[in-house]
CSV table of C-alpha atoms in Angstrom, one decimal:
chain,number,residue,atom,x,y,z
W,132,MET,CA,-2.1,-19.8,-10.5
W,133,ILE,CA,-3.4,-17.5,-7.3
W,134,GLN,CA,-6.4,-16.5,-9.1
W,135,ASN,CA,-8.0,-19.6,-8.7
W,136,LEU,CA,-7.4,-19.9,-4.6
W,137,LYS,CA,-10.3,-21.3,-3.1
W,138,PRO,CA,-12.7,-18.5,-1.1
W,139,TRP,CA,-12.2,-20.4,2.4
W,140,LEU,CA,-8.3,-20.8,2.2
W,141,LEU,CA,-8.1,-17.0,1.6
W,142,ALA,CA,-10.1,-16.0,4.5
W,143,THR,CA,-8.4,-18.7,6.7
W,144,LEU,CA,-4.9,-17.2,5.2
W,145,ALA,CA,-6.3,-13.9,6.1
W,146,VAL,CA,-7.6,-14.7,9.5
W,147,LEU,CA,-3.5,-15.5,10.1
W,148,GLY,CA,-2.2,-12.8,8.1
W,149,LEU,CA,-4.3,-10.2,11.2
W,150,GLN,CA,-1.8,-11.6,13.9
W,151,SER,CA,1.2,-10.1,11.8
W,152,ALA,CA,3.2,-6.9,11.6
W,153,HIS,CA,4.3,-5.6,9.1
W,154,ALA,CA,6.9,-3.0,8.7
W,155,GLN,CA,7.7,-3.6,4.8
W,156,ASN,CA,6.3,-3.3,1.3
W,157,PRO,CA,3.4,-4.7,0.8
W,158,PHE,CA,2.3,-3.7,4.6
W,159,ILE,CA,-1.0,-5.7,4.1
W,160,THR,CA,-0.2,-9.1,3.4
W,161,SER,CA,-3.6,-10.8,4.6
W,162,GLN,CA,-5.4,-9.8,1.7
W,163,PHE,CA,-5.0,-8.0,-1.8
W,164,THR,CA,-5.4,-4.3,-1.6
W,165,ALA,CA,-5.1,-1.3,-3.8
W,166,ASP,CA,-5.3,2.3,-4.3
W,167,PRO,CA,-4.5,3.3,-0.5
W,168,THR,CA,-5.7,6.3,0.6
W,169,ALA,CA,-3.8,7.4,3.9
W,170,ARG,CA,-5.1,9.8,6.6
W,171,VAL,CA,-4.2,11.0,9.9
W,172,PHE,CA,-6.9,11.3,12.0
W,173,ASN,CA,-6.0,12.2,15.9
W,174,GLY,CA,-2.4,11.4,15.8
W,175,ARG,CA,-3.2,7.8,14.1
W,176,VAL,CA,-2.9,6.8,10.4
W,177,TYR,CA,-6.1,5.5,8.3
W,178,VAL,CA,-5.5,3.6,5.3
W,179,TYR,CA,-8.7,3.5,3.0
W,180,PRO,CA,-7.6,0.9,-0.4
W,181,SER,CA,-9.8,-0.7,-2.6
W,182,HIS,CA,-9.8,-4.8,-1.7
W,183,ASP,CA,-9.4,-7.1,-4.6
W,184,ILE,CA,-10.5,-10.6,-4.5
W,185,PRO,CA,-10.1,-13.1,-7.0
W,186,ALA,CA,-12.6,-13.8,-9.8
W,187,ALA,CA,-15.6,-16.9,-9.1
W,188,PRO,CA,-18.3,-18.6,-10.7
W,189,GLY,CA,-21.1,-15.8,-10.2
W,190,ARG,CA,-18.4,-13.5,-8.5
W,191,GLY,CA,-16.8,-11.0,-11.1
W,192,ARG,CA,-15.7,-11.1,-14.0
W,193,ALA,CA,-12.7,-13.6,-15.1
W,194,GLY,CA,-9.2,-11.7,-15.6
W,195,TRP,CA,-10.5,-8.4,-14.5
W,196,PHE,CA,-10.9,-6.3,-10.8
W,197,VAL,CA,-13.1,-7.9,-8.7
W,198,MET,CA,-14.1,-5.7,-6.0
W,199,GLU,CA,-17.2,-6.1,-3.0
W,200,ASP,CA,-16.1,-4.1,-0.1
W,201,TYR,CA,-13.9,-1.8,1.9
W,202,HIS,CA,-11.3,-2.8,4.7
W,203,VAL,CA,-9.9,0.3,7.0
W,204,PHE,CA,-6.1,-0.6,8.3
W,205,SER,CA,-4.9,1.6,11.0
W,206,SER,CA,-1.4,1.8,12.8
W,207,ALA,CA,0.3,4.5,15.0
W,208,ASN,CA,3.8,3.9,13.8
W,209,LEU,CA,3.2,2.6,10.1
W,210,THR,CA,4.9,-0.7,11.1
W,211,ASP,CA,2.1,-2.4,13.1
W,212,TRP,CA,-1.6,-2.6,11.0
W,213,THR,CA,-4.5,-3.3,12.1
W,214,ASP,CA,-7.4,-4.4,10.5
W,215,HIS,CA,-11.1,-2.8,11.6
W,216,GLY,CA,-12.9,-5.1,9.4
W,217,VAL,CA,-15.3,-4.4,6.4
W,218,ILE,CA,-16.6,-0.4,6.5
W,219,VAL,CA,-19.1,-0.9,3.4
W,220,THR,CA,-19.6,-3.6,1.5
W,221,GLN,CA,-21.4,-3.7,-1.7
W,222,ASN,CA,-24.9,-5.1,-1.5
W,223,LYS,CA,-25.7,-2.6,1.8
W,224,VAL,CA,-25.2,0.1,-0.3
W,225,PRO,CA,-29.0,1.3,-1.2
W,226,TRP,CA,-27.8,2.9,-5.3
W,227,VAL,CA,-25.6,0.1,-6.1
W,228,LYS,CA,-26.0,-2.4,-8.1
W,229,PRO,CA,-26.5,-6.0,-6.7
W,230,ASP,CA,-23.8,-8.2,-7.5
W,231,SER,CA,-22.1,-5.6,-9.4
W,232,TYR,CA,-18.5,-6.1,-8.3
W,233,SER,CA,-17.1,-2.9,-8.7
W,234,MET,CA,-16.1,-1.1,-5.8
W,235,TRP,CA,-13.2,0.6,-6.4
W,236,ALA,CA,-10.6,3.9,-5.1
W,237,PRO,CA,-12.1,5.5,-2.4
W,238,ASP,CA,-11.2,8.3,0.5
W,239,CYS,CA,-12.2,9.3,3.5
W,240,ILE,CA,-12.3,12.5,4.7
W,241,GLU,CA,-12.7,14.4,8.6
W,242,ARG,CA,-15.2,17.6,9.0
W,243,ASN,CA,-16.3,19.0,12.4
W,244,GLY,CA,-16.0,15.4,13.8
W,245,LYS,CA,-18.1,13.6,11.5
W,246,TYR,CA,-15.8,11.1,8.9
W,247,TYR,CA,-17.0,11.0,5.1
W,248,PHE,CA,-16.2,8.1,2.9
W,249,TYR,CA,-16.1,8.3,-0.6
W,250,PHE,CA,-16.6,5.5,-3.2
W,251,PRO,CA,-17.1,4.5,-6.9
W,252,THR,CA,-18.9,2.0,-8.0
W,253,THR,CA,-21.9,0.9,-10.6
W,254,PRO,CA,-25.3,2.3,-9.7
W,255,LYS,CA,-29.1,0.1,-10.6
W,256,ASP,CA,-30.4,3.4,-11.4
W,257,THR,CA,-29.3,4.9,-14.3
W,258,THR,CA,-31.3,8.1,-15.4
W,259,ILE,CA,-29.5,9.6,-12.1
W,260,ASN,CA,-26.3,10.1,-13.5
W,261,GLY,CA,-26.5,8.1,-16.9
W,262,LYS,CA,-24.2,4.8,-17.4
W,263,GLY,CA,-21.2,3.9,-16.1
W,264,PHE,CA,-19.5,4.6,-12.3
W,265,THR,CA,-20.8,7.0,-10.3
W,266,ILE,CA,-19.4,8.4,-6.0
W,267,GLY,CA,-21.2,7.7,-3.2
W,268,VAL,CA,-20.7,8.5,0.8
W,269,ALA,CA,-21.1,7.3,3.6
W,270,VAL,CA,-20.7,9.1,7.4
W,271,ALA,CA,-19.5,7.6,10.3
W,272,ASP,CA,-18.7,9.5,13.7
W,273,LYS,CA,-15.8,7.3,13.9
W,274,PRO,CA,-12.4,6.6,11.1
W,275,THR,CA,-13.3,3.3,11.6
W,276,GLY,CA,-16.8,3.7,11.3
W,277,PRO,CA,-20.1,2.4,11.8
W,278,PHE,CA,-20.5,4.1,8.3
W,279,VAL,CA,-23.5,4.7,6.8
W,280,PRO,CA,-23.7,5.0,3.5
W,281,GLN,CA,-26.3,7.6,1.8
W,282,PRO,CA,-29.6,6.3,-0.4
W,283,LEU,CA,-28.1,8.4,-3.4
W,284,PRO,CA,-24.6,8.7,-5.2
W,285,ILE,CA,-23.8,12.8,-5.8
W,286,LYS,CA,-25.8,14.3,-8.0
W,287,GLY,CA,-23.5,15.4,-11.3
W,288,VAL,CA,-20.9,13.2,-10.8
W,289,ARG,CA,-19.9,10.5,-13.4
W,290,GLY,CA,-16.6,9.1,-12.5
W,291,ILE,CA,-14.6,6.7,-10.7
W,292,ASP,CA,-11.4,7.6,-8.4
W,293,PRO,CA,-12.7,10.7,-5.6
W,294,ASN,CA,-10.3,12.2,-3.8
W,295,VAL,CA,-11.5,15.7,-1.2
W,296,LEU,CA,-9.4,18.6,-0.6
W,297,ILE,CA,-10.2,20.4,2.1
W,298,ASP,CA,-8.7,24.0,1.5
W,299,LYS,CA,-7.2,26.1,4.4
W,300,ASP,CA,-10.5,28.1,4.4
W,301,GLY,CA,-13.0,25.4,5.1
W,302,GLN,CA,-13.9,25.0,1.3
W,303,ALA,CA,-14.0,21.8,0.2
W,304,TYR,CA,-13.6,20.5,-3.0
W,305,LEU,CA,-14.0,16.9,-4.8
W,306,TYR,CA,-11.9,15.5,-7.6
W,307,TRP,CA,-12.4,12.1,-10.0
W,308,SER,CA,-11.7,11.0,-13.2
W,309,GLN,CA,-13.7,9.8,-16.4
W,310,GLY,CA,-11.1,10.0,-19.4
W,311,ASN,CA,-10.5,13.6,-17.8
W,312,ILE,CA,-9.6,14.7,-14.4
W,313,TYR,CA,-12.3,17.0,-12.9
W,314,GLY,CA,-13.0,19.2,-10.0
W,315,ALA,CA,-15.5,21.1,-8.7
W,316,LYS,CA,-16.2,22.8,-5.1
W,317,LEU,CA,-18.6,20.8,-2.4
W,318,LYS,CA,-21.1,22.1,-0.6
W,319,ALA,CA,-20.5,22.6,3.4
W,320,ASN,CA,-22.2,19.3,3.6
W,321,LEU,CA,-20.0,17.3,1.8
W,322,LEU,CA,-23.0,15.9,-0.2
W,323,GLU,CA,-23.9,17.8,-2.6
W,324,LEU,CA,-21.5,19.6,-5.2
W,325,ALA,CA,-21.6,23.7,-5.0
W,326,GLU,CA,-21.2,24.1,-8.7
W,327,GLU,CA,-20.8,22.5,-12.6
W,328,PRO,CA,-17.6,20.6,-12.2
W,329,LYS,CA,-14.3,21.9,-13.9
W,330,THR,CA,-12.5,20.4,-16.5
W,331,LEU,CA,-8.2,20.3,-15.4
W,332,GLY,CA,-7.0,20.1,-19.1
W,333,GLU,CA,-3.9,21.2,-18.6
W,334,LEU,CA,-3.3,17.6,-18.0
W,335,PRO,CA,-1.4,15.6,-21.5
W,336,THR,CA,-4.0,14.8,-23.7
W,337,GLN,CA,-2.6,11.2,-24.6
W,338,GLY,CA,-2.8,8.3,-22.8
W,339,LEU,CA,-5.0,7.1,-19.5
W,340,LYS,CA,-4.7,9.6,-16.6
W,341,GLU,CA,-7.1,8.6,-13.4
W,342,GLY,CA,-6.5,8.4,-9.9
W,343,PRO,CA,-6.5,12.5,-8.6
W,344,TYR,CA,-4.8,13.1,-5.6
W,345,VAL,CA,-4.9,16.5,-4.2
W,346,PHE,CA,-2.5,18.4,-1.7
W,347,GLU,CA,-2.0,22.0,-0.7
W,348,ARG,CA,2.1,22.6,0.9
W,349,LYS,CA,3.8,26.0,1.7
W,350,GLY,CA,1.1,27.8,-0.3
W,351,ILE,CA,1.4,25.2,-4.1
W,352,TYR,CA,-1.3,22.8,-5.0
W,353,TYR,CA,-0.3,19.3,-6.4
W,354,LEU,CA,-2.2,17.2,-8.4
W,355,THR,CA,-0.8,13.6,-8.5
W,356,TYR,CA,-2.0,11.1,-11.0
W,357,PRO,CA,-1.2,8.1,-12.8
W,358,HIS,CA,-0.4,8.1,-16.5
W,359,VAL,CA,-0.1,6.4,-19.1
W,360,GLU,CA,2.6,7.8,-21.1
W,361,HIS,CA,3.9,4.2,-22.4
W,362,LYS,CA,2.6,1.1,-21.8
W,363,THR,CA,1.3,1.0,-17.9
W,364,GLU,CA,1.0,3.5,-15.5
W,365,ARG,CA,3.6,6.1,-13.2
W,366,LEU,CA,2.8,8.4,-10.9
W,367,GLU,CA,3.1,12.1,-12.5
W,368,TYR,CA,2.3,15.6,-10.3
W,369,ALA,CA,1.1,19.0,-11.9
W,370,THR,CA,0.8,22.6,-9.9
W,371,SER,CA,-0.9,25.4,-9.2
W,372,SER,CA,-1.3,28.7,-7.1
W,373,SER,CA,-5.9,27.3,-6.9
W,374,PRO,CA,-6.8,24.4,-5.9
W,375,LEU,CA,-9.1,23.9,-9.4
W,376,GLY,CA,-5.8,24.9,-11.4
W,377,PRO,CA,-4.5,26.3,-14.2
W,378,PHE,CA,-2.1,23.4,-13.2
W,379,THR,CA,1.4,23.3,-14.6
W,380,VAL,CA,2.1,19.4,-15.2
W,381,LYS,CA,6.1,19.2,-13.8
W,382,GLY,CA,7.3,15.4,-13.8
W,383,VAL,CA,7.3,12.1,-12.8
W,384,LEU,CA,7.2,11.4,-9.3
W,385,MET,CA,7.5,6.8,-9.6
W,386,ASP,CA,8.1,5.4,-12.5
W,387,GLU,CA,6.5,2.9,-14.5
W,388,SER,CA,6.6,-0.9,-12.6
W,389,PRO,CA,9.4,-2.5,-14.1
W,390,THR,CA,7.9,-5.6,-13.7
W,391,GLY,CA,4.6,-4.4,-16.0
W,392,CYS,CA,1.7,-4.1,-13.3
W,393,TRP,CA,-0.7,-2.0,-15.5
W,394,THR,CA,-1.7,0.5,-12.8
W,395,ASN,CA,-0.5,2.5,-10.1
W,396,HIS,CA,-2.9,4.0,-7.4
W,397,HIS,CA,-1.7,6.7,-4.9
W,398,SER,CA,-2.4,8.9,-2.3
W,399,LEU,CA,0.7,11.2,-0.3
W,400,LEU,CA,0.8,11.7,3.3
W,401,GLN,CA,3.4,14.0,6.1
W,402,PHE,CA,3.6,12.5,9.6
W,403,ASN,CA,5.6,12.8,12.0
W,404,ASN,CA,7.6,15.4,10.1
W,405,GLN,CA,7.9,13.0,7.1
W,406,TRP,CA,6.3,12.5,4.0
W,407,TYR,CA,5.8,9.3,2.5
W,408,LEU,CA,4.0,8.1,-1.0
W,409,PHE,CA,1.3,5.3,-0.1
W,410,TYR,CA,0.9,3.4,-3.5
W,411,HIS,CA,0.4,-0.5,-5.2
W,412,HIS,CA,2.2,-2.8,-6.9
W,413,ASN,CA,1.2,-6.6,-7.3
W,414,ASP,CA,3.7,-8.8,-5.1
W,415,LEU,CA,1.4,-10.9,-4.1
W,416,SER,CA,0.5,-11.9,-7.6
W,417,PRO,CA,3.4,-11.4,-9.7
W,418,GLN,CA,1.3,-13.7,-12.7
W,419,PHE,CA,-2.0,-11.1,-12.5
W,420,ASP,CA,-1.7,-7.8,-11.9
W,421,LYS,CA,-5.5,-7.3,-11.0
W,422,ASN,CA,-4.8,-8.9,-7.7
W,423,ARG,CA,-2.6,-6.0,-6.1
W,424,SER,CA,-0.7,-5.2,-2.4
W,425,VAL,CA,-0.7,-1.4,-0.4
W,426,ARG,CA,3.3,0.2,-0.5
W,427,ILE,CA,4.6,2.4,1.6
W,428,ASP,CA,8.4,4.5,0.8
W,429,SER,CA,9.5,7.7,2.1
W,430,LEU,CA,8.9,10.7,0.0
W,431,SER,CA,11.1,14.0,-0.3
W,432,PHE,CA,10.6,17.8,-1.6
W,433,ALA,CA,13.7,19.5,-3.5
W,434,ALA,CA,14.2,23.4,-2.1
W,435,ASP,CA,12.3,24.5,-4.9
W,436,GLY,CA,8.8,22.8,-4.3
W,437,SER,CA,9.3,19.8,-7.1
W,438,ILE,CA,8.7,16.2,-5.7
W,439,ASN,CA,12.2,14.4,-5.9
W,440,LYS,CA,11.4,10.8,-7.6
W,441,VAL,CA,10.7,8.0,-5.2
W,442,VAL,CA,12.3,4.6,-6.0
W,443,PRO,CA,10.1,1.6,-5.0
W,444,THR,CA,11.3,-0.2,-2.1
W,445,LEU,CA,11.0,-3.7,-0.3
W,446,ARG,CA,11.7,-2.5,3.0
W,447,GLY,CA,9.7,0.4,3.1
W,448,VAL,CA,9.4,2.7,6.0
W,449,GLY,CA,9.5,2.6,10.1
W,450,LEU,CA,12.0,0.4,12.1
W,451,THR,CA,11.7,-3.4,13.2
W,452,ASP,CA,11.9,-4.2,16.7
W,453,ALA,CA,14.9,-6.9,16.7
W,454,ARG,CA,12.4,-9.2,19.2
W,455,GLN,CA,10.3,-9.2,16.3
W,456,LYS,CA,10.5,-11.7,13.6
W,457,ILE,CA,12.5,-9.5,10.9
W,458,GLN,CA,11.5,-10.9,7.3
W,459,LEU,CA,15.3,-10.9,5.6
W,460,ASP,CA,13.2,-10.6,2.1
W,461,ARG,CA,12.2,-7.5,2.4
W,462,TYR,CA,15.6,-6.5,2.2
W,463,SER,CA,17.4,-3.1,2.1
W,464,ARG,CA,19.9,-4.3,-0.6
W,465,LEU,CA,20.6,-7.8,-2.0
W,466,SER,CA,23.6,-8.8,-3.9
W,467,PRO,CA,23.3,-8.9,-7.6
W,468,GLN,CA,24.6,-12.9,-7.1
W,469,GLY,CA,24.2,-15.3,-5.0
W,470,ALA,CA,21.1,-14.6,-3.1
W,471,ALA,CA,17.6,-14.1,-4.5
W,472,ILE,CA,14.0,-13.6,-2.7
W,473,ALA,CA,11.1,-16.7,-3.7
W,474,PHE,CA,7.7,-17.7,-2.1
W,475,LEU,CA,7.6,-20.1,0.4
W,476,ASP,CA,4.8,-21.7,-1.4
W,477,ALA,CA,4.1,-20.4,-4.9
W,478,ALA,CA,0.1,-21.9,-3.7
W,479,THR,CA,-0.1,-19.4,-1.4
W,480,PRO,CA,1.5,-15.7,-1.5
W,481,PHE,CA,0.1,-15.0,1.5
W,482,ARG,CA,2.2,-17.3,3.7
W,483,GLY,CA,5.0,-14.7,2.6
W,484,TRP,CA,8.7,-14.9,1.0
W,485,LYS,CA,11.7,-16.3,2.2
W,486,THR,CA,15.6,-15.3,1.6
W,487,VAL,CA,17.8,-18.1,-0.7
W,488,PHE,CA,21.6,-18.0,-0.8
W,489,THR,CA,23.1,-20.2,-3.0
W,490,GLY,CA,26.6,-20.3,-2.4
W,491,ALA,CA,29.2,-17.8,-0.9
W,492,GLY,CA,29.1,-14.1,-2.1
W,493,GLY,CA,25.3,-13.7,-1.8
W,494,TRP,CA,24.0,-11.6,0.8
W,495,VAL,CA,21.6,-9.2,2.2
W,496,GLN,CA,21.1,-6.3,4.6
W,497,TYR,CA,18.3,-5.5,6.6
W,498,GLY,CA,18.2,-1.8,8.1
W,499,GLY,CA,16.6,-0.4,10.3
W,500,VAL,CA,16.8,-3.1,13.4
W,501,ALA,CA,15.8,-1.4,16.8
W,502,PHE,CA,17.7,-3.1,19.2
W,503,GLY,CA,17.1,-0.9,21.8
W,504,ARG,CA,19.1,-0.9,25.0
W,505,GLN,CA,19.4,-4.1,25.9
W,506,THR,CA,21.5,-6.3,24.5
W,507,PRO,CA,19.7,-9.4,23.1
W,508,LYS,CA,21.5,-13.0,24.3
W,509,THR,CA,19.9,-15.3,21.6
W,510,VAL,CA,18.9,-15.3,17.7
W,511,LEU,CA,16.8,-17.5,16.5
W,512,LEU,CA,16.5,-17.8,12.5
W,513,ARG,CA,13.5,-20.2,11.0
W,514,VAL,CA,16.1,-22.0,7.8
W,515,THR,CA,16.6,-25.0,5.7
W,516,SER,CA,19.1,-26.2,4.0
W,517,ALA,CA,19.3,-29.8,1.8
W,518,THR,CA,23.2,-30.2,2.1
W,519,GLY,CA,24.3,-27.8,5.1
W,520,ALA,CA,25.4,-24.6,5.7
W,521,THR,CA,26.6,-21.8,7.8
W,522,LEU,CA,24.9,-18.0,8.2
W,523,GLN,CA,27.0,-15.6,9.4
W,524,ILE,CA,25.3,-12.3,10.9
W,525,ARG,CA,26.9,-9.1,11.1
W,526,LEU,CA,25.8,-5.7,12.4
W,527,ASP,CA,25.6,-3.3,9.7
W,528,HIS,CA,27.6,-4.5,6.9
W,529,ALA,CA,30.0,-7.0,5.6
W,530,ALA,CA,33.0,-5.9,8.0
W,531,GLY,CA,31.0,-5.3,10.7
W,532,PRO,CA,31.2,-6.8,14.1
W,533,LEU,CA,29.8,-10.6,14.3
W,534,LEU,CA,26.9,-10.8,15.8
W,535,ALA,CA,26.5,-14.1,16.0
W,536,GLU,CA,27.5,-17.7,13.6
W,537,VAL,CA,25.1,-19.8,12.5
W,538,THR,CA,25.4,-23.8,11.5
W,539,VAL,CA,22.3,-25.3,9.5
W,540,PRO,CA,22.2,-29.4,9.5
W,541,LYS,CA,21.5,-31.0,6.6
W,542,GLY,CA,17.7,-31.4,5.8
W,543,GLY,CA,14.6,-31.3,4.1
W,544,ALA,CA,12.7,-29.9,6.8
W,545,TRP,CA,12.1,-26.2,8.0
W,546,GLN,CA,13.9,-26.0,11.5
W,547,GLU,CA,14.3,-23.3,14.1
W,548,ILE,CA,18.0,-22.8,15.5
W,549,LYS,CA,18.9,-20.4,18.0
W,550,VAL,CA,22.8,-20.2,19.1
W,551,PRO,CA,23.9,-17.1,21.2
W,552,VAL,CA,25.0,-13.9,20.2
W,553,LEU,CA,28.4,-13.0,20.3
W,554,SER,CA,28.9,-9.0,20.8
W,555,CYS,CA,25.6,-6.2,20.1
W,556,GLN,CA,25.9,-2.9,20.4
W,557,PRO,CA,22.3,-0.9,21.4
W,558,GLY,CA,20.5,1.3,19.2
W,559,THR,CA,19.7,1.2,15.5
W,560,HIS,CA,21.9,-0.5,13.3
W,561,ALA,CA,21.4,-3.0,9.7
W,562,ILE,CA,21.9,-6.3,9.8
W,563,TYR,CA,23.9,-8.2,7.3
W,564,VAL,CA,23.9,-12.2,6.6
W,565,ALA,CA,26.2,-14.2,4.1
W,566,PRO,CA,26.7,-17.8,4.0
W,567,THR,CA,30.4,-18.2,5.2
W,568,ALA,CA,32.8,-19.6,2.0
W,569,LYS,CA,31.8,-23.0,0.0
W,570,THR,CA,28.8,-23.6,2.0
W,571,GLY,CA,25.7,-24.8,0.2
W,572,THR,CA,21.9,-23.4,-0.3
W,573,VAL,CA,20.2,-22.3,2.8
W,574,GLU,CA,16.9,-21.0,3.0
W,575,VAL,CA,16.2,-18.6,5.2
W,576,ASP,CA,12.4,-17.8,6.5
W,577,TRP,CA,12.9,-15.8,9.2
W,578,ILE,CA,15.5,-14.6,12.2
W,579,ARG,CA,14.5,-12.6,16.0
W,580,PHE,CA,16.5,-11.8,18.8
W,581,GLU,CA,15.9,-12.6,22.0
């Protein structure tokens, strides 16, 4: 199982993964990530997630969340992501209980050229805020750090999942959760509460509520949060005319995971005139939902300001350059029969997935491929087929122009096959891949046009 992977192997895979670009879900595949807070700083998107790691003897609690540090990732286009490395780690924060492995969901905000990173964890001195989690702050001159932790956590705050809103008038608010969801004004230094916390009590009374994320749009304040209505968390939201309520519950913005991932945690972001939902799932660890991976999907609003429900996708957002590796397994559409997705190697899931065609009738469509103005001359595929097979690649859909036909020789090993492109059109298109009739099983790792 994935939680038993050796640390050296995980580290090696992480290094290899940093060389890859991802326009699909999950968009970070070099390590486990969860609880993504996304922010735009200086025209670039920065994502501050928590960092799940497998438990090991002396390292965390088996069967539970294990987190020792935070990374930050950034992108200019939501397609190509850079890991800027560790920004805060548990045993270099003065007030944190050593080796507590409880660096849970964070947030980061900017004011006057300074970046304030908020994070919850277990304190070594419970006389400050009592037992349980509390929330601290680390400050930097750049969104990537180096971040310097404050010597003590925020006084008067007990809980997890910090979120900060700076309102239009400049007033900052801190939100967090601990059984209920709380909010309070922050002082101008963003390091202290300016008032006693307020319980945001207009929310559902039954079921776990946590992970608040508050934003303002067109004069409406949206309080979004995970809530367990049945067995696992779904994402809900409430609205108000004031940052601290009272709030009115409006509905669900993402349903429970169909595969049973217990948690979800999220943030919403407007970037280049489009809204996005950042959230997590357990794609890279389907048998253990405490090792999670972050995702992005597009989000929209109805005319009355309500949030249209987001349906999770594997394709995610952003364009994929036709001259990069196109991972068909992160599809836009997949046939109900004759095609399936599997890990390349179940023992090392960070290597990613493959598309498996099991005969005629199977197909996969991958949207948002940017061919640009120059027509590619060849297409390269990494494929394998124990029986031999023939694949057709078409533009846009099943009846679209034939881009290439690929004969895959019989054999058990992966091989790279290059064939000429028969015809192509400039611009952005979907590609449609399917085996021909009476073909055998064939597996595809990736496709790349040249």
